[in-house]
Protein backbone atom coordinates (compact mmCIF):
# COMPACT_ATOMS: atom_id res chain seq x y z
CA UNK A 1 0.00 0.00 0.00
CA UNK A 2 2.84 2.44 0.69
CA UNK A 3 4.21 1.89 -2.83
CA UNK A 4 0.94 1.60 -4.78
CA UNK A 5 -1.67 3.26 -2.51
CA UNK A 6 -4.34 3.08 -5.23
CA UNK A 7 -3.51 -0.49 -6.23
CA UNK A 8 -1.44 -1.95 -9.06
CA UNK A 9 -4.47 -1.86 -11.37
CA UNK A 10 -4.43 1.95 -11.18
CA UNK A 11 -0.79 1.98 -12.30
CA UNK A 12 -1.62 -0.30 -15.22
CA UNK A 13 -4.69 1.69 -16.27
CA UNK A 14 -2.70 4.93 -16.27
CA UNK A 15 0.42 3.61 -18.05
CA UNK A 16 -0.75 0.51 -19.96
CA UNK A 17 2.64 -0.98 -19.07
CA UNK A 18 2.56 -4.79 -19.11
CA UNK A 19 3.51 -6.22 -15.73
CA UNK A 20 5.88 -9.03 -14.76
CA UNK A 21 4.75 -10.25 -11.34
CA UNK A 22 6.83 -12.39 -8.99
CA UNK A 23 5.64 -15.13 -6.66
CA UNK A 24 7.82 -16.99 -4.17
CA UNK A 25 6.14 -20.09 -2.74
CA UNK A 26 2.75 -21.02 -1.29
CA UNK A 27 2.73 -20.59 2.47
CA UNK A 28 0.95 -23.04 4.73
CA UNK A 29 -1.03 -19.99 5.85
CA UNK A 30 -2.30 -19.06 2.38
CA UNK A 31 -5.82 -17.62 2.43
CA UNK A 32 -6.61 -19.42 -0.82
CA UNK A 33 -6.53 -22.90 0.79
CA UNK A 34 -9.74 -24.50 2.06
CA UNK A 35 -7.83 -25.46 5.21
CA UNK A 36 -7.51 -21.73 5.98
CA UNK A 37 -11.02 -20.70 5.01
CA UNK A 38 -10.38 -20.26 1.30
CA UNK A 39 -12.10 -21.75 -1.73
CA UNK A 40 -9.40 -23.89 -3.30
CA UNK A 41 -7.89 -27.36 -2.93
CA UNK A 42 -4.35 -27.27 -1.56
CA UNK A 43 -2.02 -29.74 0.07
CA UNK A 44 -0.93 -27.92 3.23
CA UNK A 45 2.14 -29.03 5.17
CA UNK A 46 4.18 -27.52 8.00
CA UNK A 47 5.57 -24.43 6.25
CA UNK A 48 4.54 -24.62 2.61
CA UNK A 49 1.51 -25.58 0.55
CA UNK A 50 0.76 -26.64 -3.02
CA UNK A 51 -2.32 -25.83 -5.12
CA UNK A 52 -3.73 -28.98 -6.74
CA UNK A 53 -6.64 -27.81 -8.89
CA UNK A 54 -6.64 -26.39 -12.39
CA UNK A 55 -9.54 -24.16 -11.40
CA UNK A 56 -7.37 -22.31 -8.88
CA UNK A 57 -4.73 -21.42 -11.46
CA UNK A 58 -7.43 -20.41 -13.96
CA UNK A 59 -8.90 -18.04 -11.37
CA UNK A 60 -5.57 -16.65 -10.21
CA UNK A 61 -4.14 -15.80 -13.62
CA UNK A 62 -7.37 -14.67 -15.27
CA UNK A 63 -7.88 -12.24 -12.41
CA UNK A 64 -4.26 -11.07 -12.57
CA UNK A 65 -4.54 -10.34 -16.29
CA UNK A 66 -7.19 -7.73 -15.48
CA UNK A 67 -4.60 -5.63 -13.62
CA UNK A 68 -1.97 -5.91 -16.32
CA UNK A 69 -0.10 -9.17 -15.71
CA UNK A 70 1.61 -10.44 -18.82
CA UNK A 71 4.42 -12.60 -17.37
CA UNK A 72 4.06 -14.67 -14.22
CA UNK A 73 7.40 -15.37 -12.53
CA UNK A 74 7.45 -18.48 -10.37
CA UNK A 75 10.41 -18.12 -8.04
CA UNK A 76 11.71 -20.50 -5.37
CA UNK A 77 10.96 -23.50 -7.57
CA UNK A 78 13.43 -25.86 -6.00
CA UNK A 79 12.42 -24.77 -2.48
CA UNK A 80 8.77 -25.53 -3.17
CA UNK A 81 9.70 -28.94 -4.57
CA UNK A 82 12.33 -29.86 -1.97
CA UNK A 83 10.49 -28.65 1.14
CA UNK A 84 7.21 -30.51 0.59
CA UNK A 85 6.82 -34.20 1.39
CA UNK A 86 4.03 -34.55 -1.16
CA UNK A 87 6.24 -33.62 -4.11
CA UNK A 88 9.03 -35.92 -2.92
CA UNK A 89 6.66 -38.86 -2.44
CA UNK A 90 4.80 -38.58 -5.74
CA UNK A 91 6.24 -39.18 -9.19
CA UNK A 92 3.63 -36.98 -10.88
CA UNK A 93 2.49 -34.25 -8.48
CA UNK A 94 5.26 -31.76 -9.29
CA UNK A 95 4.56 -32.16 -13.00
CA UNK A 96 0.86 -31.59 -12.35
CA UNK A 97 1.70 -28.37 -10.49
CA UNK A 98 3.79 -26.98 -13.34
CA UNK A 99 1.38 -28.14 -16.05
CA UNK A 100 -1.60 -26.51 -14.31
CA UNK A 101 0.34 -23.27 -13.92
CA UNK A 102 1.40 -23.18 -17.59
CA UNK A 103 -2.03 -24.24 -18.87
CA UNK A 104 -3.72 -21.36 -17.06
CA UNK A 105 -1.07 -18.96 -18.34
CA UNK A 106 -1.50 -20.10 -21.93
CA UNK A 107 -5.30 -19.92 -21.70
CA UNK A 108 -5.01 -16.32 -20.52
CA UNK A 109 -2.40 -15.19 -23.02
CA UNK A 110 0.39 -14.99 -20.44
CA UNK A 111 3.94 -16.26 -20.35
CA UNK A 112 5.82 -17.85 -17.44
CA UNK A 113 9.33 -17.21 -16.17
CA UNK A 114 11.04 -19.81 -13.99
CA UNK A 115 13.44 -18.81 -11.23
CA UNK A 116 15.60 -20.86 -8.86
CA UNK A 117 14.86 -23.88 -11.02
CA UNK A 118 16.60 -27.22 -11.02
CA UNK A 119 17.32 -29.00 -14.31
CA UNK A 120 14.19 -31.11 -13.74
CA UNK A 121 12.02 -27.97 -13.77
CA UNK A 122 13.73 -26.73 -16.91
CA UNK A 123 13.29 -30.05 -18.69
CA UNK A 124 9.63 -30.12 -17.69
CA UNK A 125 9.19 -26.79 -19.50
CA UNK A 126 9.84 -28.51 -22.82
CA UNK A 127 6.17 -29.56 -22.99
CA UNK A 128 4.89 -26.21 -21.66
CA UNK A 129 4.65 -23.57 -24.36
CA UNK A 130 3.84 -20.78 -21.90
CA UNK A 131 7.27 -21.12 -20.23
CA UNK A 132 9.35 -18.80 -22.37
CA UNK A 133 12.14 -17.64 -20.06
CA UNK A 134 14.10 -18.60 -16.96
CA UNK A 135 16.61 -16.93 -14.70
CA UNK A 136 20.11 -18.00 -15.67
CA UNK A 137 21.86 -15.88 -13.05
CA UNK A 138 22.14 -15.59 -9.30
CA UNK A 139 20.48 -12.68 -7.47
CA UNK A 140 21.88 -9.24 -8.19
CA UNK A 141 24.09 -7.44 -5.71
CA UNK A 142 26.27 -4.54 -6.81
CA UNK A 143 29.68 -5.83 -7.76
CA UNK A 144 28.92 -9.56 -7.59
CA UNK A 145 29.42 -11.95 -10.51
CA UNK A 146 25.79 -12.81 -11.27
CA UNK A 147 26.40 -11.43 -14.77
CA UNK A 148 28.23 -14.65 -15.68
CA UNK A 149 25.46 -16.39 -17.66
CA UNK A 150 27.54 -17.52 -20.62
CA UNK A 151 27.43 -21.20 -19.60
CA UNK A 152 23.95 -21.44 -18.09
CA UNK A 153 22.58 -19.79 -21.23
CA UNK A 154 23.78 -22.76 -23.27
CA UNK A 155 21.46 -25.10 -21.38
CA UNK A 156 18.46 -22.77 -21.49
CA UNK A 157 18.89 -22.03 -25.19
CA UNK A 158 19.20 -25.73 -26.02
CA UNK A 159 15.67 -26.39 -24.76
CA UNK A 160 14.09 -23.29 -26.27
CA UNK A 161 13.97 -21.17 -23.10
CA UNK A 162 15.31 -17.62 -23.10
CA UNK A 163 17.82 -17.06 -20.28
CA UNK A 164 17.41 -13.95 -18.17
CA UNK A 165 19.84 -12.04 -16.01
CA UNK A 166 18.66 -10.50 -12.77
CA UNK A 167 18.10 -6.74 -12.54
CA UNK A 168 20.93 -4.22 -12.21
CA UNK A 169 21.82 -0.64 -11.31
CA UNK A 170 22.78 1.49 -14.31
CA UNK A 171 25.11 3.95 -12.52
CA UNK A 172 28.20 3.75 -10.35
CA UNK A 173 26.91 6.29 -7.83
CA UNK A 174 23.68 4.83 -6.46
CA UNK A 175 23.74 3.52 -2.90
CA UNK A 176 21.10 2.60 -0.35
CA UNK A 177 19.43 -0.77 -0.72
CA UNK A 178 22.72 -2.67 -0.48
CA UNK A 179 24.31 -0.56 2.25
CA UNK A 180 27.38 1.29 0.96
CA UNK A 181 27.90 -1.00 -2.06
CA UNK A 182 27.54 0.50 -5.51
CA UNK A 183 27.75 -0.98 -9.01
CA UNK A 184 31.27 -0.72 -10.50
CA UNK A 185 30.38 -2.08 -13.97
CA UNK A 186 26.96 -0.84 -15.13
CA UNK A 187 27.94 -1.07 -18.81
CA UNK A 188 28.82 -4.74 -18.37
CA UNK A 189 25.47 -5.34 -16.63
CA UNK A 190 23.57 -3.63 -19.45
CA UNK A 191 25.50 -5.44 -22.19
CA UNK A 192 24.97 -8.87 -20.62
CA UNK A 193 21.26 -8.18 -20.13
CA UNK A 194 20.90 -7.20 -23.78
CA UNK A 195 22.95 -10.10 -25.14
CA UNK A 196 20.99 -12.60 -23.02
CA UNK A 197 18.06 -12.03 -25.44
CA UNK A 198 15.81 -11.90 -22.38
CA UNK A 199 14.28 -9.04 -20.37
CA UNK A 200 16.43 -6.01 -19.60
CA UNK A 201 15.62 -4.93 -16.06
CA UNK A 202 17.27 -1.78 -14.70
CA UNK A 203 16.28 -1.42 -11.04
CA UNK A 204 17.52 2.03 -10.14
CA UNK A 205 15.72 4.23 -7.67
CA UNK A 206 13.54 6.93 -9.24
CA UNK A 207 15.81 9.65 -10.58
CA UNK A 208 18.97 7.53 -10.37
CA UNK A 209 18.94 5.87 -13.81
CA UNK A 210 21.48 6.38 -16.59
CA UNK A 211 18.86 6.71 -19.33
CA UNK A 212 21.44 6.95 -22.12
CA UNK A 213 22.98 3.63 -21.11
CA UNK A 214 19.65 1.88 -20.67
CA UNK A 215 18.25 2.99 -24.03
CA UNK A 216 21.27 1.48 -25.79
CA UNK A 217 19.52 -1.84 -25.20
CA UNK A 218 16.51 -0.76 -27.25
CA UNK A 219 15.22 1.25 -30.17
CA UNK A 220 13.72 4.69 -29.60
CA UNK A 221 10.25 3.10 -29.35
CA UNK A 222 11.42 0.74 -26.57
CA UNK A 223 11.67 -2.47 -28.60
CA UNK A 224 14.64 -4.44 -27.28
CA UNK A 225 17.60 -5.02 -29.58
CA UNK A 226 17.83 -8.77 -29.15
CA UNK A 227 20.28 -11.10 -30.87
CA UNK A 228 18.94 -14.17 -32.67
CA UNK A 229 20.04 -16.37 -29.78
CA UNK A 230 21.51 -15.58 -26.36
CA UNK A 231 25.23 -14.99 -26.14
CA UNK A 232 26.97 -18.18 -25.01
CA UNK A 233 30.48 -18.99 -23.93
CA UNK A 234 32.53 -20.16 -26.90
CA UNK A 235 33.80 -23.74 -26.96
CA UNK A 236 37.44 -22.70 -26.67
CA UNK A 237 36.75 -20.83 -23.43
CA UNK A 238 34.88 -23.80 -21.99
CA UNK A 239 37.71 -26.17 -22.88
CA UNK A 240 40.29 -23.84 -21.35
CA UNK A 241 38.29 -23.63 -18.11
CA UNK A 242 37.99 -27.42 -17.94
CA UNK A 243 41.73 -28.00 -18.38
CA UNK A 244 43.13 -24.84 -16.80
CA UNK A 245 46.43 -25.04 -14.93
CA UNK A 246 48.60 -22.55 -13.11
CA UNK A 247 50.82 -22.35 -16.18
CA UNK A 248 47.88 -22.17 -18.61
CA UNK A 249 44.96 -20.39 -16.90
CA UNK A 250 41.46 -20.28 -18.31
CA UNK A 251 40.70 -17.80 -21.07
CA UNK A 252 37.94 -16.19 -19.03
CA UNK A 253 34.48 -15.15 -20.18
CA UNK A 254 34.35 -14.97 -23.97
CA UNK A 255 30.85 -15.23 -25.40
CA UNK A 256 29.44 -14.89 -28.88
CA UNK A 257 26.10 -14.61 -30.62
CA UNK A 258 24.71 -13.50 -33.97
CA UNK A 259 22.16 -11.05 -35.30
CA UNK A 260 20.75 -11.07 -38.83
CA UNK A 261 20.11 -7.74 -40.54
CA UNK A 262 18.74 -7.77 -44.08
CA UNK A 263 19.63 -11.46 -44.21
CA UNK A 264 23.29 -10.90 -43.35
CA UNK A 265 24.87 -12.33 -40.16
CA UNK A 266 26.60 -9.96 -37.75
CA UNK A 267 28.46 -11.40 -34.78
CA UNK A 268 28.60 -9.87 -31.31
CA UNK A 269 31.40 -10.86 -28.95
CA UNK A 270 31.62 -10.11 -25.24
CA UNK A 271 34.95 -10.59 -23.49
CA UNK A 272 35.14 -9.86 -19.76
CA UNK A 273 37.94 -10.66 -17.35
CA UNK A 274 39.57 -12.59 -20.17
CA UNK A 275 43.13 -12.92 -21.35
CA UNK A 276 44.39 -12.38 -24.90
CA UNK A 277 42.99 -14.84 -27.40
CA UNK A 278 42.97 -15.19 -31.19
CA UNK A 279 39.32 -15.45 -32.16
CA UNK A 280 38.52 -17.46 -35.29
CA UNK A 281 35.44 -17.61 -37.49
CA UNK A 282 34.88 -21.16 -36.27
CA UNK A 283 34.54 -19.73 -32.74
CA UNK A 284 31.78 -17.43 -33.97
CA UNK A 285 30.19 -19.93 -36.35
CA UNK A 286 31.06 -23.43 -35.06
CA UNK A 287 29.67 -25.10 -38.19
CA UNK A 288 31.70 -22.88 -40.53
CA UNK A 289 34.66 -24.48 -42.35
CA UNK A 290 36.62 -21.23 -42.18
CA UNK A 291 39.22 -20.55 -39.51
CA UNK A 292 40.64 -17.08 -40.16
CA UNK A 293 41.97 -15.42 -37.01
CA UNK A 294 41.04 -12.06 -35.56
CA UNK A 295 42.63 -10.65 -32.42
CA UNK A 296 40.68 -8.84 -29.73
Coordinates of C-alpha atoms in Angstrom, one line a residue:
X1 CA 0.0 0.0 0.0
X2 CA 2.8 2.4 0.7
X3 CA 4.2 1.9 -2.8
X4 CA 0.9 1.6 -4.8
X5 CA -1.7 3.3 -2.5
X6 CA -4.3 3.1 -5.2
X7 CA -3.5 -0.5 -6.2
X8 CA -1.4 -1.9 -9.1
X9 CA -4.5 -1.9 -11.4
X10 CA -4.4 1.9 -11.2
X11 CA -0.8 2.0 -12.3
X12 CA -1.6 -0.3 -15.2
X13 CA -4.7 1.7 -16.3
X14 CA -2.7 4.9 -16.3
X15 CA 0.4 3.6 -18.1
X16 CA -0.7 0.5 -20.0
X17 CA 2.6 -1.0 -19.1
X18 CA 2.6 -4.8 -19.1
X19 CA 3.5 -6.2 -15.7
X20 CA 5.9 -9.0 -14.8
X21 CA 4.8 -10.3 -11.3
X22 CA 6.8 -12.4 -9.0
X23 CA 5.6 -15.1 -6.7
X24 CA 7.8 -17.0 -4.2
X25 CA 6.1 -20.1 -2.7
X26 CA 2.8 -21.0 -1.3
X27 CA 2.7 -20.6 2.5
X28 CA 1.0 -23.0 4.7
X29 CA -1.0 -20.0 5.8
X30 CA -2.3 -19.1 2.4
X31 CA -5.8 -17.6 2.4
X32 CA -6.6 -19.4 -0.8
X33 CA -6.5 -22.9 0.8
X34 CA -9.7 -24.5 2.1
X35 CA -7.8 -25.5 5.2
X36 CA -7.5 -21.7 6.0
X37 CA -11.0 -20.7 5.0
X38 CA -10.4 -20.3 1.3
X39 CA -12.1 -21.8 -1.7
X40 CA -9.4 -23.9 -3.3
X41 CA -7.9 -27.4 -2.9
X42 CA -4.3 -27.3 -1.6
X43 CA -2.0 -29.7 0.1
X44 CA -0.9 -27.9 3.2
X45 CA 2.1 -29.0 5.2
X46 CA 4.2 -27.5 8.0
X47 CA 5.6 -24.4 6.3
X48 CA 4.5 -24.6 2.6
X49 CA 1.5 -25.6 0.6
X50 CA 0.8 -26.6 -3.0
X51 CA -2.3 -25.8 -5.1
X52 CA -3.7 -29.0 -6.7
X53 CA -6.6 -27.8 -8.9
X54 CA -6.6 -26.4 -12.4
X55 CA -9.5 -24.2 -11.4
X56 CA -7.4 -22.3 -8.9
X57 CA -4.7 -21.4 -11.5
X58 CA -7.4 -20.4 -14.0
X59 CA -8.9 -18.0 -11.4
X60 CA -5.6 -16.6 -10.2
X61 CA -4.1 -15.8 -13.6
X62 CA -7.4 -14.7 -15.3
X63 CA -7.9 -12.2 -12.4
X64 CA -4.3 -11.1 -12.6
X65 CA -4.5 -10.3 -16.3
X66 CA -7.2 -7.7 -15.5
X67 CA -4.6 -5.6 -13.6
X68 CA -2.0 -5.9 -16.3
X69 CA -0.1 -9.2 -15.7
X70 CA 1.6 -10.4 -18.8
X71 CA 4.4 -12.6 -17.4
X72 CA 4.1 -14.7 -14.2
X73 CA 7.4 -15.4 -12.5
X74 CA 7.4 -18.5 -10.4
X75 CA 10.4 -18.1 -8.0
X76 CA 11.7 -20.5 -5.4
X77 CA 11.0 -23.5 -7.6
X78 CA 13.4 -25.9 -6.0
X79 CA 12.4 -24.8 -2.5
X80 CA 8.8 -25.5 -3.2
X81 CA 9.7 -28.9 -4.6
X82 CA 12.3 -29.9 -2.0
X83 CA 10.5 -28.7 1.1
X84 CA 7.2 -30.5 0.6
X85 CA 6.8 -34.2 1.4
X86 CA 4.0 -34.5 -1.2
X87 CA 6.2 -33.6 -4.1
X88 CA 9.0 -35.9 -2.9
X89 CA 6.7 -38.9 -2.4
X90 CA 4.8 -38.6 -5.7
X91 CA 6.2 -39.2 -9.2
X92 CA 3.6 -37.0 -10.9
X93 CA 2.5 -34.3 -8.5
X94 CA 5.3 -31.8 -9.3
X95 CA 4.6 -32.2 -13.0
X96 CA 0.9 -31.6 -12.4
X97 CA 1.7 -28.4 -10.5
X98 CA 3.8 -27.0 -13.3
X99 CA 1.4 -28.1 -16.0
X100 CA -1.6 -26.5 -14.3
X101 CA 0.3 -23.3 -13.9
X102 CA 1.4 -23.2 -17.6
X103 CA -2.0 -24.2 -18.9
X104 CA -3.7 -21.4 -17.1
X105 CA -1.1 -19.0 -18.3
X106 CA -1.5 -20.1 -21.9
X107 CA -5.3 -19.9 -21.7
X108 CA -5.0 -16.3 -20.5
X109 CA -2.4 -15.2 -23.0
X110 CA 0.4 -15.0 -20.4
X111 CA 3.9 -16.3 -20.4
X112 CA 5.8 -17.8 -17.4
X113 CA 9.3 -17.2 -16.2
X114 CA 11.0 -19.8 -14.0
X115 CA 13.4 -18.8 -11.2
X116 CA 15.6 -20.9 -8.9
X117 CA 14.9 -23.9 -11.0
X118 CA 16.6 -27.2 -11.0
X119 CA 17.3 -29.0 -14.3
X120 CA 14.2 -31.1 -13.7
X121 CA 12.0 -28.0 -13.8
X122 CA 13.7 -26.7 -16.9
X123 CA 13.3 -30.0 -18.7
X124 CA 9.6 -30.1 -17.7
X125 CA 9.2 -26.8 -19.5
X126 CA 9.8 -28.5 -22.8
X127 CA 6.2 -29.6 -23.0
X128 CA 4.9 -26.2 -21.7
X129 CA 4.6 -23.6 -24.4
X130 CA 3.8 -20.8 -21.9
X131 CA 7.3 -21.1 -20.2
X132 CA 9.4 -18.8 -22.4
X133 CA 12.1 -17.6 -20.1
X134 CA 14.1 -18.6 -17.0
X135 CA 16.6 -16.9 -14.7
X136 CA 20.1 -18.0 -15.7
X137 CA 21.9 -15.9 -13.1
X138 CA 22.1 -15.6 -9.3
X139 CA 20.5 -12.7 -7.5
X140 CA 21.9 -9.2 -8.2
X141 CA 24.1 -7.4 -5.7
X142 CA 26.3 -4.5 -6.8
X143 CA 29.7 -5.8 -7.8
X144 CA 28.9 -9.6 -7.6
X145 CA 29.4 -11.9 -10.5
X146 CA 25.8 -12.8 -11.3
X147 CA 26.4 -11.4 -14.8
X148 CA 28.2 -14.7 -15.7
X149 CA 25.5 -16.4 -17.7
X150 CA 27.5 -17.5 -20.6
X151 CA 27.4 -21.2 -19.6
X152 CA 23.9 -21.4 -18.1
X153 CA 22.6 -19.8 -21.2
X154 CA 23.8 -22.8 -23.3
X155 CA 21.5 -25.1 -21.4
X156 CA 18.5 -22.8 -21.5
X157 CA 18.9 -22.0 -25.2
X158 CA 19.2 -25.7 -26.0
X159 CA 15.7 -26.4 -24.8
X160 CA 14.1 -23.3 -26.3
X161 CA 14.0 -21.2 -23.1
X162 CA 15.3 -17.6 -23.1
X163 CA 17.8 -17.1 -20.3
X164 CA 17.4 -13.9 -18.2
X165 CA 19.8 -12.0 -16.0
X166 CA 18.7 -10.5 -12.8
X167 CA 18.1 -6.7 -12.5
X168 CA 20.9 -4.2 -12.2
X169 CA 21.8 -0.6 -11.3
X170 CA 22.8 1.5 -14.3
X171 CA 25.1 3.9 -12.5
X172 CA 28.2 3.7 -10.3
X173 CA 26.9 6.3 -7.8
X174 CA 23.7 4.8 -6.5
X175 CA 23.7 3.5 -2.9
X176 CA 21.1 2.6 -0.4
X177 CA 19.4 -0.8 -0.7
X178 CA 22.7 -2.7 -0.5
X179 CA 24.3 -0.6 2.2
X180 CA 27.4 1.3 1.0
X181 CA 27.9 -1.0 -2.1
X182 CA 27.5 0.5 -5.5
X183 CA 27.8 -1.0 -9.0
X184 CA 31.3 -0.7 -10.5
X185 CA 30.4 -2.1 -14.0
X186 CA 27.0 -0.8 -15.1
X187 CA 27.9 -1.1 -18.8
X188 CA 28.8 -4.7 -18.4
X189 CA 25.5 -5.3 -16.6
X190 CA 23.6 -3.6 -19.5
X191 CA 25.5 -5.4 -22.2
X192 CA 25.0 -8.9 -20.6
X193 CA 21.3 -8.2 -20.1
X194 CA 20.9 -7.2 -23.8
X195 CA 22.9 -10.1 -25.1
X196 CA 21.0 -12.6 -23.0
X197 CA 18.1 -12.0 -25.4
X198 CA 15.8 -11.9 -22.4
X199 CA 14.3 -9.0 -20.4
X200 CA 16.4 -6.0 -19.6
X201 CA 15.6 -4.9 -16.1
X202 CA 17.3 -1.8 -14.7
X203 CA 16.3 -1.4 -11.0
X204 CA 17.5 2.0 -10.1
X205 CA 15.7 4.2 -7.7
X206 CA 13.5 6.9 -9.2
X207 CA 15.8 9.7 -10.6
X208 CA 19.0 7.5 -10.4
X209 CA 18.9 5.9 -13.8
X210 CA 21.5 6.4 -16.6
X211 CA 18.9 6.7 -19.3
X212 CA 21.4 7.0 -22.1
X213 CA 23.0 3.6 -21.1
X214 CA 19.7 1.9 -20.7
X215 CA 18.2 3.0 -24.0
X216 CA 21.3 1.5 -25.8
X217 CA 19.5 -1.8 -25.2
X218 CA 16.5 -0.8 -27.3
X219 CA 15.2 1.3 -30.2
X220 CA 13.7 4.7 -29.6
X221 CA 10.3 3.1 -29.3
X222 CA 11.4 0.7 -26.6
X223 CA 11.7 -2.5 -28.6
X224 CA 14.6 -4.4 -27.3
X225 CA 17.6 -5.0 -29.6
X226 CA 17.8 -8.8 -29.2
X227 CA 20.3 -11.1 -30.9
X228 CA 18.9 -14.2 -32.7
X229 CA 20.0 -16.4 -29.8
X230 CA 21.5 -15.6 -26.4
X231 CA 25.2 -15.0 -26.1
X232 CA 27.0 -18.2 -25.0
X233 CA 30.5 -19.0 -23.9
X234 CA 32.5 -20.2 -26.9
X235 CA 33.8 -23.7 -27.0
X236 CA 37.4 -22.7 -26.7
X237 CA 36.8 -20.8 -23.4
X238 CA 34.9 -23.8 -22.0
X239 CA 37.7 -26.2 -22.9
X240 CA 40.3 -23.8 -21.4
X241 CA 38.3 -23.6 -18.1
X242 CA 38.0 -27.4 -17.9
X243 CA 41.7 -28.0 -18.4
X244 CA 43.1 -24.8 -16.8
X245 CA 46.4 -25.0 -14.9
X246 CA 48.6 -22.6 -13.1
X247 CA 50.8 -22.3 -16.2
X248 CA 47.9 -22.2 -18.6
X249 CA 45.0 -20.4 -16.9
X250 CA 41.5 -20.3 -18.3
X251 CA 40.7 -17.8 -21.1
X252 CA 37.9 -16.2 -19.0
X253 CA 34.5 -15.1 -20.2
X254 CA 34.4 -15.0 -24.0
X255 CA 30.9 -15.2 -25.4
X256 CA 29.4 -14.9 -28.9
X257 CA 26.1 -14.6 -30.6
X258 CA 24.7 -13.5 -34.0
X259 CA 22.2 -11.1 -35.3
X260 CA 20.8 -11.1 -38.8
X261 CA 20.1 -7.7 -40.5
X262 CA 18.7 -7.8 -44.1
X263 CA 19.6 -11.5 -44.2
X264 CA 23.3 -10.9 -43.3
X265 CA 24.9 -12.3 -40.2
X266 CA 26.6 -10.0 -37.8
X267 CA 28.5 -11.4 -34.8
X268 CA 28.6 -9.9 -31.3
X269 CA 31.4 -10.9 -29.0
X270 CA 31.6 -10.1 -25.2
X271 CA 34.9 -10.6 -23.5
X272 CA 35.1 -9.9 -19.8
X273 CA 37.9 -10.7 -17.3
X274 CA 39.6 -12.6 -20.2
X275 CA 43.1 -12.9 -21.4
X276 CA 44.4 -12.4 -24.9
X277 CA 43.0 -14.8 -27.4
X278 CA 43.0 -15.2 -31.2
X279 CA 39.3 -15.5 -32.2
X280 CA 38.5 -17.5 -35.3
X281 CA 35.4 -17.6 -37.5
X282 CA 34.9 -21.2 -36.3
X283 CA 34.5 -19.7 -32.7
X284 CA 31.8 -17.4 -34.0
X285 CA 30.2 -19.9 -36.4
X286 CA 31.1 -23.4 -35.1
X287 CA 29.7 -25.1 -38.2
X288 CA 31.7 -22.9 -40.5
X289 CA 34.7 -24.5 -42.4
X290 CA 36.6 -21.2 -42.2
X291 CA 39.2 -20.5 -39.5
X292 CA 40.6 -17.1 -40.2
X293 CA 42.0 -15.4 -37.0
X294 CA 41.0 -12.1 -35.6
X295 CA 42.6 -10.7 -32.4
X296 CA 40.7 -8.8 -29.7

